[in-house]
PDB file of C-alpha atoms in Angstrom:
ATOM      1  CA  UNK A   1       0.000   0.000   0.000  1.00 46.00           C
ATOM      2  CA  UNK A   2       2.936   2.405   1.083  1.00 48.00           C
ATOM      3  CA  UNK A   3       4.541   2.055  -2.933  1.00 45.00           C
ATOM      4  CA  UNK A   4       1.037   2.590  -4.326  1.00 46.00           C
ATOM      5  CA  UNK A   5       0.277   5.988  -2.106  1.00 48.00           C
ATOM      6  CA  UNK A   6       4.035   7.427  -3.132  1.00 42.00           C
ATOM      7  CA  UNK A   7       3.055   6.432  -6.641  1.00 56.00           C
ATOM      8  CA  UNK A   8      -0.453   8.460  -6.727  1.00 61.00           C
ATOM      9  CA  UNK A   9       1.073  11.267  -4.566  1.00 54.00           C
ATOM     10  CA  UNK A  10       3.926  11.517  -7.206  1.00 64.00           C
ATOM     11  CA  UNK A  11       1.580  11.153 -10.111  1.00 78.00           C
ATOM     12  CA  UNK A  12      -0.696  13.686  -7.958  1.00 83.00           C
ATOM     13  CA  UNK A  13       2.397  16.187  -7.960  1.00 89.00           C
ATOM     14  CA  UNK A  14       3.492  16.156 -11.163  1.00 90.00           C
ATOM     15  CA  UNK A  15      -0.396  17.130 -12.648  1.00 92.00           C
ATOM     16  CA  UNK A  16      -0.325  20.049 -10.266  1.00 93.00           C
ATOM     17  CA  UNK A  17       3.245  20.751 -11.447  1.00 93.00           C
ATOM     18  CA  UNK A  18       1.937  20.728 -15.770  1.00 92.00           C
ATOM     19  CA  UNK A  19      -1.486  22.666 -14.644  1.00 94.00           C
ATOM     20  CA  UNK A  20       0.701  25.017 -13.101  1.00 94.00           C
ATOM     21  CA  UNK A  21       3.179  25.215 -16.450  1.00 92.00           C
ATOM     22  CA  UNK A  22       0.089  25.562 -18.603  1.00 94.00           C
ATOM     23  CA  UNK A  23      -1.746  27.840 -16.692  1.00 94.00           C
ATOM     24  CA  UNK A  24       1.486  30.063 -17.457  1.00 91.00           C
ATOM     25  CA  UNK A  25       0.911  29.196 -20.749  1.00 88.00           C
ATOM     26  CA  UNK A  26       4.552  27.566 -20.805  1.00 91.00           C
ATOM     27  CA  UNK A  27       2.939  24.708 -23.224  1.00 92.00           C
ATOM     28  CA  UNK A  28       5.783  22.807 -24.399  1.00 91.00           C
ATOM     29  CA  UNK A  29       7.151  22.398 -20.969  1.00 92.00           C
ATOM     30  CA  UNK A  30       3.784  21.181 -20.023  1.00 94.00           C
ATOM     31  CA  UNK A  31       3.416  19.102 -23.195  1.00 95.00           C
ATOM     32  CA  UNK A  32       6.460  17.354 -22.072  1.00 94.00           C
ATOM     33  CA  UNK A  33       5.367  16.777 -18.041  1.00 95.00           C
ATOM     34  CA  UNK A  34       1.362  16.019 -19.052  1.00 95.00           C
ATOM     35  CA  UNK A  35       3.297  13.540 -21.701  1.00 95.00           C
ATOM     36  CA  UNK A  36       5.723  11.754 -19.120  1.00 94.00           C
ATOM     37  CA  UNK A  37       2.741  11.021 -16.742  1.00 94.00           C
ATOM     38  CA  UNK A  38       0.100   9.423 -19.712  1.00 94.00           C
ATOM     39  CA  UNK A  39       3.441   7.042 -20.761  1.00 93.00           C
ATOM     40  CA  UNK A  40       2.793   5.864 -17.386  1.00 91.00           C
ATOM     41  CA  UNK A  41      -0.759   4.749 -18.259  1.00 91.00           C
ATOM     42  CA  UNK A  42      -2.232   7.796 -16.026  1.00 92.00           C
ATOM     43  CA  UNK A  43      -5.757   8.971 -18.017  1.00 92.00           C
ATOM     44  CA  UNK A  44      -7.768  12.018 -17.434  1.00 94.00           C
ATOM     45  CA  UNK A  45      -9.716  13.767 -19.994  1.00 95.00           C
ATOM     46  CA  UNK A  46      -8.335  17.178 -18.493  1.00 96.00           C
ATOM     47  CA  UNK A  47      -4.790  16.186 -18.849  1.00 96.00           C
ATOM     48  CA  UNK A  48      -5.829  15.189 -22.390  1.00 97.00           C
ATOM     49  CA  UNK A  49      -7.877  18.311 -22.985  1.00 97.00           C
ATOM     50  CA  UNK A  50      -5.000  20.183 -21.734  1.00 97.00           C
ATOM     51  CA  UNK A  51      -2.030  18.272 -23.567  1.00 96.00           C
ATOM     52  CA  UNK A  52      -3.890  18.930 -27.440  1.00 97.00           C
ATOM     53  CA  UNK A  53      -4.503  22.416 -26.708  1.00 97.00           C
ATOM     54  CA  UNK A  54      -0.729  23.033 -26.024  1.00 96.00           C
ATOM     55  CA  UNK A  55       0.113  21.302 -29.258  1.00 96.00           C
ATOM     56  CA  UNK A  56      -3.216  22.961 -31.110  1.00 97.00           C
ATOM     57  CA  UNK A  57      -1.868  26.663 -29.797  1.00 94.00           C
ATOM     58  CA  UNK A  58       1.602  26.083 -31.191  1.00 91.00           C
ATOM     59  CA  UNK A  59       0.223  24.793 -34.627  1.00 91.00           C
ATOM     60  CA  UNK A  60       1.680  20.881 -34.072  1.00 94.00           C
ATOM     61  CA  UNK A  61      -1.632  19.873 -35.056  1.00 97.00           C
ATOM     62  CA  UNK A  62      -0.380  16.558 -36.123  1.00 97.00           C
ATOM     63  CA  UNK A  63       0.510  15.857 -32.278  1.00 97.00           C
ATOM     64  CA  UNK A  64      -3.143  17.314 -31.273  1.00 98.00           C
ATOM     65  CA  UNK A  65      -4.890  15.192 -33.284  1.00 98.00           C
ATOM     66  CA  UNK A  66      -3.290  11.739 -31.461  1.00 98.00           C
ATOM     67  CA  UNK A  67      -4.471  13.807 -27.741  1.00 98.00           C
ATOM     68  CA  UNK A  68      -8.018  15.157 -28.893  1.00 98.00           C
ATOM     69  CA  UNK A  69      -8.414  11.575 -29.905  1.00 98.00           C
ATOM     70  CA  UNK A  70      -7.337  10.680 -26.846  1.00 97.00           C
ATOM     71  CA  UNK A  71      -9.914  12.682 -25.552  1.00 97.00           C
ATOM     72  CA  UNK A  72     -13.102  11.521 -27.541  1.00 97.00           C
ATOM     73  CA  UNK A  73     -12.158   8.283 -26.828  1.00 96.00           C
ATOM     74  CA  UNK A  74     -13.014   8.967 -22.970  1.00 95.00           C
ATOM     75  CA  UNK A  75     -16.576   9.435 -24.383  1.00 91.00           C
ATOM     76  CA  UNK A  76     -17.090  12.649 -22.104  1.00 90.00           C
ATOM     77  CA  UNK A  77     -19.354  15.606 -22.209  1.00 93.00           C
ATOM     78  CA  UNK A  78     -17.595  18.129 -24.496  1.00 95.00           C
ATOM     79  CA  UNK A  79     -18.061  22.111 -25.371  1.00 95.00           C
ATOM     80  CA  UNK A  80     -18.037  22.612 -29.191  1.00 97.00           C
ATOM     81  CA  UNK A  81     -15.166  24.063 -29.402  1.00 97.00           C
ATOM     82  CA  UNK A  82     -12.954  20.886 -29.331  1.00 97.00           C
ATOM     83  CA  UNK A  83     -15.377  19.494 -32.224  1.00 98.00           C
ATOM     84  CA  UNK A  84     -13.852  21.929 -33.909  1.00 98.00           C
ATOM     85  CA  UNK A  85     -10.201  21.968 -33.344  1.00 98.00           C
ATOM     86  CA  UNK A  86     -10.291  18.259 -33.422  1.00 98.00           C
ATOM     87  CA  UNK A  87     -11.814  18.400 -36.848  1.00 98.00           C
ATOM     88  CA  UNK A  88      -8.944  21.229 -38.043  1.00 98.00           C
ATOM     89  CA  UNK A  89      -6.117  18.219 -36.740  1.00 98.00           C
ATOM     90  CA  UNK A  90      -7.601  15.624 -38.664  1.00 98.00           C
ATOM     91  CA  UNK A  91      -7.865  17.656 -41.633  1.00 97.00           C
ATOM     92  CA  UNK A  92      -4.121  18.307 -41.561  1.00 97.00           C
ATOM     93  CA  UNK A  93      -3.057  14.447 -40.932  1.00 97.00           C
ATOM     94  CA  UNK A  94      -5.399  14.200 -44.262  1.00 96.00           C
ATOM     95  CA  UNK A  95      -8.195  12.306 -42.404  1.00 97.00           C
ATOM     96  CA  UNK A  96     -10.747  14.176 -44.090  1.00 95.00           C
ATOM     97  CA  UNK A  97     -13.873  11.721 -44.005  1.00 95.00           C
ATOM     98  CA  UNK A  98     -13.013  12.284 -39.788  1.00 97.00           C
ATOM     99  CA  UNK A  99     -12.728  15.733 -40.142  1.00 97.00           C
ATOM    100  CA  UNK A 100     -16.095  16.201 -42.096  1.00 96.00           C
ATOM    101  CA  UNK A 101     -17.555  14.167 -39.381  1.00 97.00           C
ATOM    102  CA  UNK A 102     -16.587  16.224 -36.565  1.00 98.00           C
ATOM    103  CA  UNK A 103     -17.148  19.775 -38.666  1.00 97.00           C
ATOM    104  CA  UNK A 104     -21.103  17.943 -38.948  1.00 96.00           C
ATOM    105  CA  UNK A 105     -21.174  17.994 -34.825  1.00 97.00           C
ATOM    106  CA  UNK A 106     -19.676  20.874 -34.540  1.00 97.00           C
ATOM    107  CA  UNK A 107     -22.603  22.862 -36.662  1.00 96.00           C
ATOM    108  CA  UNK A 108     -25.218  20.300 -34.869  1.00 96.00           C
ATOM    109  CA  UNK A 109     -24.183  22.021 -31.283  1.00 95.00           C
ATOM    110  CA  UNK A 110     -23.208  25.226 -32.540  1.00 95.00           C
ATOM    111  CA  UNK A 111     -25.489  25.937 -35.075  1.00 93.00           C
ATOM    112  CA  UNK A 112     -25.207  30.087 -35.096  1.00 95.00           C
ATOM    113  CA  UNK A 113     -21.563  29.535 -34.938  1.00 96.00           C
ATOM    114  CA  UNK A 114     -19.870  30.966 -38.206  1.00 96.00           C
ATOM    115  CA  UNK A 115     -17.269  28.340 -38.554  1.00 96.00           C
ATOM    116  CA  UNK A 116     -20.062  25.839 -39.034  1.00 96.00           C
ATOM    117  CA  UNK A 117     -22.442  27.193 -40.808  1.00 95.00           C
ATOM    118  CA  UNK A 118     -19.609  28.284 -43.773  1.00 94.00           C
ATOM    119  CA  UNK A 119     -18.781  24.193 -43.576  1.00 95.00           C
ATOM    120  CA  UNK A 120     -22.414  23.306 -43.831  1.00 93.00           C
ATOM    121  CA  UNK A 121     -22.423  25.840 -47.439  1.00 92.00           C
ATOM    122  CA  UNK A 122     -19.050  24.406 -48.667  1.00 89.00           C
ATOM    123  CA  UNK A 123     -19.004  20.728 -47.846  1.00 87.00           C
ATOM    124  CA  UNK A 124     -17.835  20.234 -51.484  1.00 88.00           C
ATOM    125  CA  UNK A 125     -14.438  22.318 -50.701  1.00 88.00           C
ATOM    126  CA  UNK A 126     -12.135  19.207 -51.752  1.00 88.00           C
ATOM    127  CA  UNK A 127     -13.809  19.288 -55.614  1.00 89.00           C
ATOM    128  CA  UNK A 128     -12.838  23.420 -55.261  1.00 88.00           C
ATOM    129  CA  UNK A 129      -9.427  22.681 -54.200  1.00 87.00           C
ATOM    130  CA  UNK A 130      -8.653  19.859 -56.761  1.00 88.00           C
ATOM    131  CA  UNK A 131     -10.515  22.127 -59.481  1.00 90.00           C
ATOM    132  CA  UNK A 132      -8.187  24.885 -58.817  1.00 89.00           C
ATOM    133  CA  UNK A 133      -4.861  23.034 -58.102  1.00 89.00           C
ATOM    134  CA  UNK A 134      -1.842  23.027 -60.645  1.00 88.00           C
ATOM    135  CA  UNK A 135      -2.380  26.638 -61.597  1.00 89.00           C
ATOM    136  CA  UNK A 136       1.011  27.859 -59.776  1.00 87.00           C
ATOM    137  CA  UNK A 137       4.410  26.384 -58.445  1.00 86.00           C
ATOM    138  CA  UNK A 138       4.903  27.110 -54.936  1.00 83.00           C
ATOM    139  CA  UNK A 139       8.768  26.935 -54.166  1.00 83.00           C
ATOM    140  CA  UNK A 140      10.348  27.998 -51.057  1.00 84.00           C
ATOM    141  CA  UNK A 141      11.265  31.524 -50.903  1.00 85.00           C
ATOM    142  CA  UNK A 142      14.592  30.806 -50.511  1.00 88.00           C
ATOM    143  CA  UNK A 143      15.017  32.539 -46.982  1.00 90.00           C
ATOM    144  CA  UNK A 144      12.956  30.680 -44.491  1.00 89.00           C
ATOM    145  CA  UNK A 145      14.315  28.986 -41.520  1.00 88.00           C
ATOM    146  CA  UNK A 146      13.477  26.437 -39.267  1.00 83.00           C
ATOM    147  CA  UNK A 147      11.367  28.766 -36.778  1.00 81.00           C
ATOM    148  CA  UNK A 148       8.623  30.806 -36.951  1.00 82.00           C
ATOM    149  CA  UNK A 149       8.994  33.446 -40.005  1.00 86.00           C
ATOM    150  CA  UNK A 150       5.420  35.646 -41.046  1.00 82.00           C
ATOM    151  CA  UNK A 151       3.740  38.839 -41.008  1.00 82.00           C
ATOM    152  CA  UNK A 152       5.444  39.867 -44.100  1.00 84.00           C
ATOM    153  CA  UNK A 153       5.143  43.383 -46.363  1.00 84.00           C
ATOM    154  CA  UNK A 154       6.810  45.212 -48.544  1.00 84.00           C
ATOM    155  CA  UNK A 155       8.587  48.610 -47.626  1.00 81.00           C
ATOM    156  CA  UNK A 156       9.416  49.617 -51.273  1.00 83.00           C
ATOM    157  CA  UNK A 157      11.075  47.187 -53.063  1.00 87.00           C
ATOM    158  CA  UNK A 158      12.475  45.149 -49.633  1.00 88.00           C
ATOM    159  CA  UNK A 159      10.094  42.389 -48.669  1.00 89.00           C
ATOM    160  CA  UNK A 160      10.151  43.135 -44.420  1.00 88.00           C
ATOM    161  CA  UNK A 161       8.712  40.108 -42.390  1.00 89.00           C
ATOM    162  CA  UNK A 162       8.815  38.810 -38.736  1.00 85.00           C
ATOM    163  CA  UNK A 163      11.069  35.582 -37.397  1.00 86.00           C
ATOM    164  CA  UNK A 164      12.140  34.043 -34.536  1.00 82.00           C
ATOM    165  CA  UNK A 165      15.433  32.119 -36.125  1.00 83.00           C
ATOM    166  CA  UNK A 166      18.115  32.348 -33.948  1.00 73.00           C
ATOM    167  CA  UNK A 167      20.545  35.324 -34.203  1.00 66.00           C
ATOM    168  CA  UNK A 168      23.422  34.131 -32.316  1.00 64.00           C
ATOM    169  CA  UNK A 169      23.432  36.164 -29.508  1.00 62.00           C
ATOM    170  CA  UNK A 170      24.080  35.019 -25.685  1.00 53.00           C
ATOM    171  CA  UNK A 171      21.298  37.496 -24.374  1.00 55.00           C
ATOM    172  CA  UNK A 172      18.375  36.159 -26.541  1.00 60.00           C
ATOM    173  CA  UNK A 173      15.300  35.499 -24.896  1.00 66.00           C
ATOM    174  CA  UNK A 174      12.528  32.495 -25.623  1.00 64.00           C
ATOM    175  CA  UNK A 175       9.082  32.364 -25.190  1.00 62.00           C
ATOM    176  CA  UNK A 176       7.666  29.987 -23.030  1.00 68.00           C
ATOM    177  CA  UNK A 177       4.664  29.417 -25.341  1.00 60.00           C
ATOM    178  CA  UNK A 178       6.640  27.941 -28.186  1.00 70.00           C
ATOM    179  CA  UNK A 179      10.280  27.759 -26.813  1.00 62.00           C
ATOM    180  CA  UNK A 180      11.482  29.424 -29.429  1.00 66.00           C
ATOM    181  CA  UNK A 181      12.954  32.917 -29.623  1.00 68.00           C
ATOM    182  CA  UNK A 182      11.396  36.415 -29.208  1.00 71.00           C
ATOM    183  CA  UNK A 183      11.077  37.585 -32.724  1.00 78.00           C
ATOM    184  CA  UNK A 184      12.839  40.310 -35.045  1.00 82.00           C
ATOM    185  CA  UNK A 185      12.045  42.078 -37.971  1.00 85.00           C
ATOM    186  CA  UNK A 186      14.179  41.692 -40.956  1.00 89.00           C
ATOM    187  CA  UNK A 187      14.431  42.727 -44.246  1.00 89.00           C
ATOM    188  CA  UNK A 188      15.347  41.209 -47.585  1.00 92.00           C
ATOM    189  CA  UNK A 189      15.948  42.566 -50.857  1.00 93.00           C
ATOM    190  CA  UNK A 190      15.333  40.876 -54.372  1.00 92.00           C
ATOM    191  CA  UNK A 191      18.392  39.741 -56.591  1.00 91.00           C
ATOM    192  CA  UNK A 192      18.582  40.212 -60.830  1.00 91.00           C
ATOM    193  CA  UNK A 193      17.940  36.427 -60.700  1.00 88.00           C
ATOM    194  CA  UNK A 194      14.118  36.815 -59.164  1.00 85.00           C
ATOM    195  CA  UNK A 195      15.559  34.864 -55.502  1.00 89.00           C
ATOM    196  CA  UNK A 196      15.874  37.076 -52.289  1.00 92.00           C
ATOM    197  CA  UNK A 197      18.891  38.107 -50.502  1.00 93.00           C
ATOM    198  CA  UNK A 198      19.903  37.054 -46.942  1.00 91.00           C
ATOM    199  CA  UNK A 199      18.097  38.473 -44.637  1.00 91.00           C
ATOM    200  CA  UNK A 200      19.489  41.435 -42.402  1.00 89.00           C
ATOM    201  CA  UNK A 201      18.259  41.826 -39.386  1.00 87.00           C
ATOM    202  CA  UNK A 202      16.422  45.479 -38.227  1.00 80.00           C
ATOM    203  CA  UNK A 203      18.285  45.463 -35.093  1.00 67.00           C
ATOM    204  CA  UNK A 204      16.633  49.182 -34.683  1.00 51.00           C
ATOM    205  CA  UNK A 205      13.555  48.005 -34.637  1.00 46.00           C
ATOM    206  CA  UNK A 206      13.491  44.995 -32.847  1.00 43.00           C
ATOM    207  CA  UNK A 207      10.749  43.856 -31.067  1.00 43.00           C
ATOM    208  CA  UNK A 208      10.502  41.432 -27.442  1.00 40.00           C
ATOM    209  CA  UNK A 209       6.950  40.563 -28.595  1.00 42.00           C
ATOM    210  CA  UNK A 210       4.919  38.943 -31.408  1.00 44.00           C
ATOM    211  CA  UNK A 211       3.957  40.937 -34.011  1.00 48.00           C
ATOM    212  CA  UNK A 212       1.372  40.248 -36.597  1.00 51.00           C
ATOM    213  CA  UNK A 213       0.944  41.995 -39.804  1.00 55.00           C
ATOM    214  CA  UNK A 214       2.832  45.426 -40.590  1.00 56.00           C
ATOM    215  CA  UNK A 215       1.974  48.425 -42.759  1.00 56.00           C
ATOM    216  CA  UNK A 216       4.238  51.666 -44.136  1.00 57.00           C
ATOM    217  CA  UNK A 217       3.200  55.221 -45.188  1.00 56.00           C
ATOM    218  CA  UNK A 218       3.642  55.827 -48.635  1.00 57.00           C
ATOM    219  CA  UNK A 219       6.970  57.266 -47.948  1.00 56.00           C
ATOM    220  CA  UNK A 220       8.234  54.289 -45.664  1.00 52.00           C
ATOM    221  CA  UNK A 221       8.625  56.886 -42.666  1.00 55.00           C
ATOM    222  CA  UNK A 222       6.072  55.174 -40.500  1.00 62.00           C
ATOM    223  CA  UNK A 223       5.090  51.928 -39.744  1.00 61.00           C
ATOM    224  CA  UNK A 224       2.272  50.436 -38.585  1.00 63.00           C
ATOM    225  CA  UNK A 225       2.283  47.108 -36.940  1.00 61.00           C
ATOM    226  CA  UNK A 226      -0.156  44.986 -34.776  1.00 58.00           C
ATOM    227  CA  UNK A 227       0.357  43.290 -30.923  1.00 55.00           C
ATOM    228  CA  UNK A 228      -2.109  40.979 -30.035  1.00 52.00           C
ATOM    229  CA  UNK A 229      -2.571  40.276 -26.172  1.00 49.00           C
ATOM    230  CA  UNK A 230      -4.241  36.977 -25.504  1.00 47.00           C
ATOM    231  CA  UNK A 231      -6.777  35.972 -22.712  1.00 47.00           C
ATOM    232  CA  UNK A 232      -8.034  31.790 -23.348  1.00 48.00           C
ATOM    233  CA  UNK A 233     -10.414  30.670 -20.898  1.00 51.00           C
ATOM    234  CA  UNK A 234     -10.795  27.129 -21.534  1.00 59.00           C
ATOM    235  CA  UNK A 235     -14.390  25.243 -21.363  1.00 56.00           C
ATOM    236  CA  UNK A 236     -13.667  22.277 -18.907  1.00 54.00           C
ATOM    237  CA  UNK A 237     -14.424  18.860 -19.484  1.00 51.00           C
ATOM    238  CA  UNK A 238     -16.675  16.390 -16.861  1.00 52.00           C
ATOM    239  CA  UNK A 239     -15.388  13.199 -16.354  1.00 47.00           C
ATOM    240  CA  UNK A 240     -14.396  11.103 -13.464  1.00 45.00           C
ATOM    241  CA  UNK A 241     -10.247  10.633 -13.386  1.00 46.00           C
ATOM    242  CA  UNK A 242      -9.805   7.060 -14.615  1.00 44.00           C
TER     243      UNK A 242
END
């Protein structure tokens, strides 16, 4: 009895220790505890509720898909909401039959709900993407990196976008949400050949934040760019800890 009360009160500690870490909204350091405990055969559809969300928020939907699953599978009462981003995983791991399925119970309990409501109108999308496809060759621009690169624009003829690849410097910071680095804004300009150049980084302008999309004036003096703040409150799951 003594092994199986240190085993629970360990188990017990290490939740409170990944609620704690997600609540902070550190998810991959959560992903990893809430991950460490299931491989010991724990099951709770919070932990699992909580575990796909931190791989939904950072866009590892593949990842989401296995927890969410995970989470059905419990057979508990759900919000919406998870319909939804459970559908959006399977559509990416190209379970689309699933993800149709899960869009159709997602408009059934939300029916005023937008999101459903555009699936019920276009339940034919796949016929509209094949009909469309082959009309342009998508290559890689050339500059991307490994991490997070977006929000681009164009400041004349300079194509100016947002990343997080690593600069090299000892004082960087990282981000608890994705664990990867605070982003910069950099700048490329386009060669003879039609390819970009390497990126320099606008160290004058550089940013301990996320930025979204960016505008100039006509003149490139000013530049307008976008913060976003973010508040989740998550709708909570009810289901006795198996």
């Amino acid at each position: 009895m003594s092994v199986l009360a240190l085993n629970s009160y360990a188990q017990s500690r290490d939740v409170k220790k990944a609620d704690k870490q997600y609540d902070k909204f550190a998810y991959i350091d959560a992903t990893k505890t809430y991950e460490r405990i299931a491989n010991k055969g724990y099951k709770s559809a919070d932990m699992f509720q909580k575990i796909a969300n931190a791989y939904y928020f950072n866009a590892e939907l593949d990842k989401a898909a296995k927890w969410y699953g995970e989470l059905f599978a419990m057979n508990t009462e759900l919000q919406p909401e998870y319909y939804y981003r459970y559908a959006q995983c399977l559509k990416a791991v190209g379970d689309y039959k699933k993800s149709d399925e899960m869009m159709s119970l997602f408009n059934k309990s939300a029916s005023e709900d937008l999101r459903g409501k555009i699936f019920k109108d276009k339940q034919n999308y796949m016929e509209e993407i094949k009909a469309n496809s082959g009309r342009y060759n998508i290559e890689d621009a050339g500059i991307n990196s490994q991490y997070s690169d977006y929000g681009s624009a164009f400041s004349g003829t300079k194509l100016v976008f947002t990343s997080s690849r690593d600069t090299g410097s000892f004082s960087q910071k990282k981000h608890k949400w994705t664990n990867q680095y605070f982003t910069n804004m950099y700048s490329s300009d386009p060669t003879p050949e039609g390819t970009l150049a390497a990126p320099e980084n606008l160290r004058k302008t550089s940013i301990l934040s996320f930025t979204k999309q960016r505008l100039f004036s006509p003149k490139t003096e000013t530049i307008c760019t976008s913060l976003e703040t973010i508040s989740i409150t998550e709708p909570k799951v009810k289901t006795p800890t198996k």
